[in-house]
PDB file of C-alpha atoms in Angstrom:
ATOM      1  CA  ASP G   1     -11.231   6.183  23.468  1.00 57.00           C
ATOM      2  CA  ALA G   2     -12.424   4.187  20.412  1.00 66.00           C
ATOM      3  CA  GLY G   3     -13.678   0.791  21.408  1.00 92.00           C
ATOM      4  CA  ILE G   4     -10.847  -1.736  21.088  1.00 96.00           C
ATOM      5  CA  THR G   5      -9.236  -4.725  23.558  1.00 96.00           C
ATOM      6  CA  GLN G   6      -6.850  -6.876  22.287  1.00 97.00           C
ATOM      7  CA  SER G   7      -6.065 -10.223  24.044  1.00 97.00           C
ATOM      8  CA  PRO G   8      -3.294 -10.730  25.208  1.00 97.00           C
ATOM      9  CA  ARG G   9      -1.791  -7.346  26.015  1.00 97.00           C
ATOM     10  CA  HIS G  10       1.609  -9.427  27.060  1.00 97.00           C
ATOM     11  CA  LYS G  11       3.215 -13.245  26.270  1.00 97.00           C
ATOM     12  CA  VAL G  12       6.474 -14.820  25.694  1.00 98.00           C
ATOM     13  CA  THR G  13       6.218 -17.471  24.265  1.00 97.00           C
ATOM     14  CA  GLU G  14       8.895 -20.125  21.792  1.00 97.00           C
ATOM     15  CA  THR G  15      10.180 -20.644  18.740  1.00 97.00           C
ATOM     16  CA  GLY G  16       7.875 -22.561  17.061  1.00 97.00           C
ATOM     17  CA  THR G  17       4.798 -22.068  18.684  1.00 97.00           C
ATOM     18  CA  PRO G  18       1.853 -20.621  16.629  1.00 96.00           C
ATOM     19  CA  VAL G  19      -0.012 -17.634  18.360  1.00 97.00           C
ATOM     20  CA  THR G  20      -2.488 -15.517  17.818  1.00 98.00           C
ATOM     21  CA  LEU G  21      -3.919 -12.759  18.963  1.00 98.00           C
ATOM     22  CA  ARG G  22      -7.385 -11.570  19.464  1.00 98.00           C
ATOM     23  CA  CYS G  23      -9.007  -7.922  18.160  1.00 98.00           C
ATOM     24  CA  HIS G  24     -11.934  -7.012  19.074  1.00 97.00           C
ATOM     25  CA  GLN G  25     -13.975  -4.737  18.811  1.00 97.00           C
ATOM     26  CA  THR G  26     -18.306  -2.225  19.817  1.00 95.00           C
ATOM     27  CA  GLU G  27     -17.912   0.179  17.605  1.00 91.00           C
ATOM     28  CA  ASN G  28     -19.286  -1.129  14.334  1.00 90.00           C
ATOM     29  CA  HIS G  29     -16.436  -0.388  12.408  1.00 90.00           C
ATOM     30  CA  ARG G  30     -15.661  -2.101   9.002  1.00 89.00           C
ATOM     31  CA  TYR G  31     -12.522  -2.031   8.145  1.00 91.00           C
ATOM     32  CA  MET G  32      -9.345  -3.635  10.468  1.00 94.00           C
ATOM     33  CA  TYR G  33      -6.407  -3.589  10.632  1.00 95.00           C
ATOM     34  CA  TRP G  34      -3.225  -5.413  11.971  1.00 97.00           C
ATOM     35  CA  TYR G  35       0.143  -3.384  12.411  1.00 96.00           C
ATOM     36  CA  ARG G  36       3.366  -3.956  14.264  1.00 97.00           C
ATOM     37  CA  GLN G  37       5.602  -1.844  15.385  1.00 96.00           C
ATOM     38  CA  ASP G  38       9.577  -2.298  15.028  1.00 93.00           C
ATOM     39  CA  PRO G  39      12.604   0.369  15.923  1.00 87.00           C
ATOM     40  CA  GLY G  40      14.257   1.951  13.282  1.00 79.00           C
ATOM     41  CA  HIS G  41      10.221   0.645  11.468  1.00 81.00           C
ATOM     42  CA  GLY G  42       7.866   2.180  12.724  1.00 83.00           C
ATOM     43  CA  LEU G  43       4.407   1.042  11.993  1.00 90.00           C
ATOM     44  CA  ARG G  44       3.516  -1.828   9.156  1.00 93.00           C
ATOM     45  CA  LEU G  45       0.870  -2.736   7.473  1.00 93.00           C
ATOM     46  CA  ILE G  46       0.582  -6.842   8.172  1.00 96.00           C
ATOM     47  CA  HIS G  47      -2.936  -7.711   7.323  1.00 96.00           C
ATOM     48  CA  TYR G  48      -6.194  -5.543   7.238  1.00 93.00           C
ATOM     49  CA  SER G  49     -10.102  -6.310   6.472  1.00 93.00           C
ATOM     50  CA  TYR G  50     -12.919  -4.259   5.145  1.00 89.00           C
ATOM     51  CA  GLY G  51     -15.278  -6.761   6.063  1.00 90.00           C
ATOM     52  CA  VAL G  52     -16.573 -10.054   7.311  1.00 92.00           C
ATOM     53  CA  LYS G  53     -14.654 -13.029   4.963  1.00 90.00           C
ATOM     54  CA  ASP G  54     -13.136 -10.600   3.009  1.00 92.00           C
ATOM     55  CA  THR G  55      -8.917  -9.481   3.782  1.00 94.00           C
ATOM     56  CA  ASP G  56      -5.768  -8.804   2.183  1.00 92.00           C
ATOM     57  CA  LYS G  57      -2.436  -8.430   2.468  1.00 94.00           C
ATOM     58  CA  GLY G  58      -0.506  -5.096   3.672  1.00 92.00           C
ATOM     59  CA  GLU G  59       3.194  -4.687   2.819  1.00 90.00           C
ATOM     60  CA  VAL G  60       4.708  -7.548   6.088  1.00 95.00           C
ATOM     61  CA  SER G  61       2.383 -10.703   5.761  1.00 96.00           C
ATOM     62  CA  ASP G  62       5.311 -13.498   5.388  1.00 96.00           C
ATOM     63  CA  GLY G  63       4.458 -15.315   8.093  1.00 96.00           C
ATOM     64  CA  TYR G  64       1.254 -14.600   9.707  1.00 98.00           C
ATOM     65  CA  SER G  65      -2.192 -14.992   8.546  1.00 97.00           C
ATOM     66  CA  VAL G  66      -5.485 -13.369   9.769  1.00 97.00           C
ATOM     67  CA  SER G  67      -9.571 -14.210   9.750  1.00 97.00           C
ATOM     68  CA  ARG G  68     -12.519 -12.436  10.341  1.00 97.00           C
ATOM     69  CA  SER G  69     -15.637 -14.565  10.661  1.00 95.00           C
ATOM     70  CA  LYS G  70     -17.314 -11.600  12.852  1.00 95.00           C
ATOM     71  CA  THR G  71     -16.647  -7.782  11.667  1.00 94.00           C
ATOM     72  CA  GLU G  72     -15.969  -7.088  15.548  1.00 96.00           C
ATOM     73  CA  ASP G  73     -12.985 -10.376  15.792  1.00 97.00           C
ATOM     74  CA  PHE G  74     -10.714  -9.877  14.003  1.00 98.00           C
ATOM     75  CA  LEU G  75      -7.553 -12.163  14.539  1.00 98.00           C
ATOM     76  CA  LEU G  76      -3.739 -12.511  13.804  1.00 98.00           C
ATOM     77  CA  THR G  77      -1.888 -15.787  13.903  1.00 98.00           C
ATOM     78  CA  LEU G  78       1.674 -16.948  13.488  1.00 97.00           C
ATOM     79  CA  GLU G  79       1.739 -19.960  12.213  1.00 93.00           C
ATOM     80  CA  SER G  80       5.387 -20.892  13.622  1.00 96.00           C
ATOM     81  CA  ALA G  81       6.060 -17.791  15.731  1.00 97.00           C
ATOM     82  CA  THR G  82      10.390 -16.834  15.280  1.00 97.00           C
ATOM     83  CA  SER G  83      12.232 -14.839  16.810  1.00 97.00           C
ATOM     84  CA  SER G  84      11.727 -12.565  14.004  1.00 96.00           C
ATOM     85  CA  GLN G  85       8.068 -11.940  15.085  1.00 98.00           C
ATOM     86  CA  THR G  86       8.848 -10.257  18.294  1.00 98.00           C
ATOM     87  CA  SER G  87       7.543  -6.971  18.397  1.00 97.00           C
ATOM     88  CA  VAL G  88       4.627  -5.290  19.514  1.00 97.00           C
ATOM     89  CA  TYR G  89       1.073  -5.776  16.922  1.00 98.00           C
ATOM     90  CA  PHE G  90      -1.461  -3.127  16.899  1.00 97.00           C
ATOM     91  CA  CYS G  91      -5.019  -3.732  16.245  1.00 97.00           C
ATOM     92  CA  ALA G  92      -6.771  -0.513  14.058  1.00 95.00           C
ATOM     93  CA  ILE G  93      -9.940  -0.018  12.843  1.00 94.00           C
ATOM     94  CA  SER G  94     -11.526   2.124  10.527  1.00 90.00           C
ATOM     95  CA  ASP G  95     -15.043   3.748   9.188  1.00 79.00           C
ATOM     96  CA  ALA G  96     -16.308   1.931   5.965  1.00 61.00           C
ATOM     97  CA  ARG G  97     -16.050   5.245   4.058  1.00 65.00           C
ATOM     98  CA  PRO G  98     -12.220   6.497   3.136  1.00 62.00           C
ATOM     99  CA  LYS G  99     -12.500   8.951   1.146  1.00 62.00           C
ATOM    100  CA  VAL G 100     -14.984  10.503   3.053  1.00 63.00           C
ATOM    101  CA  PHE G 101     -12.761  10.799   6.525  1.00 63.00           C
ATOM    102  CA  GLY G 102     -10.129  10.411   4.344  1.00 65.00           C
ATOM    103  CA  ASN G 103      -9.265   6.239   6.877  1.00 71.00           C
ATOM    104  CA  THR G 104      -8.752   7.645  10.295  1.00 83.00           C
ATOM    105  CA  ILE G 105      -7.771   5.070  12.502  1.00 88.00           C
ATOM    106  CA  TYR G 106      -7.599   3.877  16.124  1.00 92.00           C
ATOM    107  CA  PHE G 107      -5.636   1.909  17.546  1.00 95.00           C
ATOM    108  CA  GLY G 108      -6.114  -0.206  20.147  1.00 95.00           C
ATOM    109  CA  GLU G 109      -3.248  -0.500  23.423  1.00 94.00           C
ATOM    110  CA  GLY G 110      -1.032  -2.703  21.510  1.00 96.00           C
ATOM    111  CA  SER G 111      -0.084  -6.252  22.258  1.00 97.00           C
ATOM    112  CA  TRP G 112       3.880  -7.347  23.041  1.00 97.00           C
ATOM    113  CA  LEU G 113       5.222 -10.229  21.259  1.00 98.00           C
ATOM    114  CA  THR G 114       7.725 -11.567  22.143  1.00 98.00           C
ATOM    115  CA  VAL G 115       9.397 -14.889  21.094  1.00 97.00           C
ATOM    116  CA  VAL G 116      12.402 -17.075  23.186  1.00 96.00           C
TER     117      VAL G 116
ATOM    118  CA  ALA K   1       4.523   7.632  -4.018  1.00 80.00           C
ATOM    119  CA  GLN K   2       4.069   8.775  -1.084  1.00 85.00           C
ATOM    120  CA  LYS K   3       6.476  10.155   1.792  1.00 93.00           C
ATOM    121  CA  VAL K   4       5.797  11.308   4.922  1.00 96.00           C
ATOM    122  CA  THR K   5       8.878  12.880   6.696  1.00 97.00           C
ATOM    123  CA  GLN K   6       9.671  14.319  10.172  1.00 97.00           C
ATOM    124  CA  ALA K   7      13.635  14.954   9.986  1.00 96.00           C
ATOM    125  CA  GLN K   8      13.471  16.068  13.446  1.00 97.00           C
ATOM    126  CA  THR K   9      14.466  11.935  15.321  1.00 95.00           C
ATOM    127  CA  GLU K  10      14.358  13.399  18.872  1.00 97.00           C
ATOM    128  CA  ILE K  11      13.253  16.831  20.542  1.00 98.00           C
ATOM    129  CA  SER K  12      13.621  18.041  23.639  1.00 97.00           C
ATOM    130  CA  VAL K  13      12.746  22.007  25.691  1.00 97.00           C
ATOM    131  CA  VAL K  14      12.084  21.770  29.312  1.00 97.00           C
ATOM    132  CA  GLU K  15       8.735  22.901  30.231  1.00 97.00           C
ATOM    133  CA  LYS K  16       6.279  25.236  28.787  1.00 97.00           C
ATOM    134  CA  GLU K  17       7.979  26.077  26.636  1.00 98.00           C
ATOM    135  CA  ASP K  18       6.507  26.336  22.904  1.00 98.00           C
ATOM    136  CA  VAL K  19       7.894  23.256  20.663  1.00 98.00           C
ATOM    137  CA  THR K  20       6.568  23.138  16.801  1.00 98.00           C
ATOM    138  CA  LEU K  21       7.041  19.159  15.223  1.00 98.00           C
ATOM    139  CA  ASP K  22       7.429  19.074  11.521  1.00 98.00           C
ATOM    140  CA  CYS K  23       6.064  17.677   9.390  1.00 98.00           C
ATOM    141  CA  VAL K  24       6.805  17.299   5.437  1.00 98.00           C
ATOM    142  CA  TYR K  25       4.761  15.535   3.215  1.00 97.00           C
ATOM    143  CA  GLU K  26       5.212  14.030  -0.811  1.00 96.00           C
ATOM    144  CA  THR K  27       1.893  13.700  -2.151  1.00 95.00           C
ATOM    145  CA  ARG K  28       1.033  13.635  -6.368  1.00 94.00           C
ATOM    146  CA  ASP K  29      -2.646  13.290  -5.207  1.00 91.00           C
ATOM    147  CA  THR K  30      -4.771  16.403  -4.772  1.00 90.00           C
ATOM    148  CA  THR K  31      -7.628  14.742  -2.357  1.00 88.00           C
ATOM    149  CA  TYR K  32      -5.879  13.273   0.605  1.00 91.00           C
ATOM    150  CA  TYR K  33      -5.177  13.748   4.428  1.00 91.00           C
ATOM    151  CA  LEU K  34      -2.906  13.562   7.434  1.00 94.00           C
ATOM    152  CA  PHE K  35      -3.037  12.909  10.344  1.00 94.00           C
ATOM    153  CA  TRP K  36      -1.318  13.116  13.181  1.00 96.00           C
ATOM    154  CA  TYR K  37      -0.719  11.109  16.159  1.00 96.00           C
ATOM    155  CA  LYS K  38      -0.010  10.814  19.742  1.00 97.00           C
ATOM    156  CA  GLN K  39       2.776   7.429  21.897  1.00 96.00           C
ATOM    157  CA  PRO K  40       3.529   7.953  25.240  1.00 95.00           C
ATOM    158  CA  PRO K  41       5.379   5.667  26.872  1.00 93.00           C
ATOM    159  CA  SER K  42       2.636   3.551  28.059  1.00 91.00           C
ATOM    160  CA  GLY K  43       3.099   2.316  24.257  1.00 91.00           C
ATOM    161  CA  GLU K  44      -0.886   3.089  22.868  1.00 91.00           C
ATOM    162  CA  LEU K  45      -1.542   5.664  20.395  1.00 94.00           C
ATOM    163  CA  VAL K  46      -3.959   8.224  20.646  1.00 94.00           C
ATOM    164  CA  PHE K  47      -5.687  10.054  17.254  1.00 93.00           C
ATOM    165  CA  LEU K  48      -5.587  13.392  17.801  1.00 95.00           C
ATOM    166  CA  ILE K  49      -6.680  15.138  14.350  1.00 93.00           C
ATOM    167  CA  ARG K  50      -6.924  14.967  10.927  1.00 91.00           C
ATOM    168  CA  ARG K  51      -6.643  17.414   8.322  1.00 91.00           C
ATOM    169  CA  ASN K  52      -7.979  16.870   4.537  1.00 88.00           C
ATOM    170  CA  SER K  53      -6.213  18.810   1.415  1.00 91.00           C
ATOM    171  CA  PHE K  54      -9.632  20.797   0.479  1.00 89.00           C
ATOM    172  CA  ASP K  55      -9.204  22.467   4.063  1.00 86.00           C
ATOM    173  CA  GLU K  56      -6.123  25.107   4.645  1.00 83.00           C
ATOM    174  CA  GLN K  57      -7.419  26.612   8.281  1.00 84.00           C
ATOM    175  CA  ASN K  58      -5.086  26.260  11.039  1.00 86.00           C
ATOM    176  CA  GLU K  59      -6.377  24.220  13.602  1.00 87.00           C
ATOM    177  CA  ILE K  60      -6.822  24.845  17.088  1.00 89.00           C
ATOM    178  CA  SER K  61      -7.093  23.022  20.339  1.00 90.00           C
ATOM    179  CA  GLY K  62      -6.728  24.356  24.012  1.00 94.00           C
ATOM    180  CA  ARG K  63      -2.885  23.832  23.793  1.00 96.00           C
ATOM    181  CA  TYR K  64      -1.637  22.632  20.644  1.00 96.00           C
ATOM    182  CA  SER K  65      -2.276  23.744  16.459  1.00 96.00           C
ATOM    183  CA  TRP K  66      -1.393  22.532  13.338  1.00 96.00           C
ATOM    184  CA  ASN K  67      -0.231  24.914  10.756  1.00 95.00           C
ATOM    185  CA  PHE K  68      -1.609  22.960   7.340  1.00 95.00           C
ATOM    186  CA  GLN K  69       1.351  24.657   4.399  1.00 94.00           C
ATOM    187  CA  LYS K  70      -0.174  23.538   1.230  1.00 93.00           C
ATOM    188  CA  SER K  71       2.320  25.456  -0.471  1.00 93.00           C
ATOM    189  CA  THR K  72       5.096  23.656   1.610  1.00 95.00           C
ATOM    190  CA  SER K  73       3.842  21.143   1.303  1.00 96.00           C
ATOM    191  CA  SER K  74       3.822  21.101   5.278  1.00 97.00           C
ATOM    192  CA  PHE K  75       1.740  19.990   8.397  1.00 97.00           C
ATOM    193  CA  ASN K  76       3.190  21.926  11.827  1.00 97.00           C
ATOM    194  CA  PHE K  77       2.647  20.469  14.646  1.00 97.00           C
ATOM    195  CA  THR K  78       3.137  23.475  17.754  1.00 97.00           C
ATOM    196  CA  ILE K  79       2.311  22.821  21.624  1.00 97.00           C
ATOM    197  CA  THR K  80       2.187  26.505  23.523  1.00 97.00           C
ATOM    198  CA  ALA K  81       3.256  25.515  27.610  1.00 97.00           C
ATOM    199  CA  SER K  82       4.193  22.360  26.547  1.00 97.00           C
ATOM    200  CA  GLN K  83       4.094  19.498  30.154  1.00 97.00           C
ATOM    201  CA  VAL K  84       5.859  16.769  31.477  1.00 97.00           C
ATOM    202  CA  VAL K  85       2.560  14.103  30.123  1.00 96.00           C
ATOM    203  CA  ASP K  86       3.455  16.096  26.511  1.00 97.00           C
ATOM    204  CA  SER K  87       6.377  13.929  26.306  1.00 98.00           C
ATOM    205  CA  ALA K  88       5.488  11.014  23.788  1.00 97.00           C
ATOM    206  CA  VAL K  89       6.882   9.993  19.465  1.00 96.00           C
ATOM    207  CA  TYR K  90       4.317  12.174  17.561  1.00 97.00           C
ATOM    208  CA  PHE K  91       3.480  10.390  14.130  1.00 96.00           C
ATOM    209  CA  CYS K  92       2.438  12.213  10.807  1.00 97.00           C
ATOM    210  CA  ALA K  93       0.550  10.793   9.104  1.00 95.00           C
ATOM    211  CA  LEU K  94      -0.613  10.830   5.255  1.00 93.00           C
ATOM    212  CA  SER K  95      -3.774   8.928   3.430  1.00 90.00           C
ATOM    213  CA  ASP K  96      -4.485   9.292  -0.632  1.00 87.00           C
ATOM    214  CA  VAL K  97      -6.215   8.293  -3.208  1.00 82.00           C
ATOM    215  CA  ASP K  98      -2.565   6.606  -4.278  1.00 83.00           C
ATOM    216  CA  SER K  99      -2.268   4.495  -1.550  1.00 81.00           C
ATOM    217  CA  ASN K 100      -6.129   3.528  -1.953  1.00 77.00           C
ATOM    218  CA  TYR K 101      -6.569   5.404   1.670  1.00 77.00           C
ATOM    219  CA  GLN K 102      -4.176   2.749   3.413  1.00 83.00           C
ATOM    220  CA  LEU K 103      -1.508   5.304   5.736  1.00 89.00           C
ATOM    221  CA  ILE K 104       2.172   6.180   5.643  1.00 91.00           C
ATOM    222  CA  TRP K 105       3.781   6.972   8.060  1.00 93.00           C
ATOM    223  CA  GLY K 106       6.769   9.318   9.240  1.00 94.00           C
ATOM    224  CA  ALA K 107       8.957   8.187  11.185  1.00 93.00           C
ATOM    225  CA  GLY K 108       8.242  10.020  14.353  1.00 95.00           C
ATOM    226  CA  THR K 109       9.668  12.769  16.746  1.00 96.00           C
ATOM    227  CA  LYS K 110       9.999  11.959  20.348  1.00 97.00           C
ATOM    228  CA  LEU K 111       9.277  14.299  22.404  1.00 98.00           C
ATOM    229  CA  ILE K 112      11.012  15.456  26.349  1.00 98.00           C
ATOM    230  CA  ILE K 113      10.146  18.340  28.176  1.00 97.00           C
ATOM    231  CA  LYS K 114      11.463  18.069  31.194  1.00 97.00           C
ATOM    232  CA  PRO K 115      10.314  19.638  34.318  1.00 94.00           C
TER     233      PRO K 115
END
């Protein structure tokens, strides 16, 4: 199993409150990702990082921000949570050589977030 | 544009039957990678296999086998002698140069193995 730890694993929060999800990896992989998974939409990329302090937006980045101050940690922040952000959030990592490994992505166990 | 189609939304079989999950992909690139992931009811996503476009050799891993055919743009997954523990949602995905190696996901096939 890839060494990826997500916290918290489950959280219920109120609309308008800030929420931070943490992803920690022990694999020293350069790339890290945050996805959300929703019924009918499958897996959608929120943000990703290709190195410390290097991040980029995915297809559903509105309302989310990320930070990566260390190789092993990638934080996802919902500045002001909304009910539409109720979802399962997956952190993922991949090797730094997508052209060699096709960007094989390994996922964490997921964080279930409910915004009420 | 790239696309991955898993036409089977849900498949239900009785334990010990063989079952094939279909995956059809679209890409303009000659270099690309195909993947299968498993998501059991517990929710985690498990990487099963990666195949690159230059390797059409079929792969077998225990009861799992994968049939990659470039001529039909398909990368099908077969489970032989299915077991209840195989019940899960299975995702096929593609990465290529055009997508900057970001994964393009199929919608998933829910596989139900009945005892």
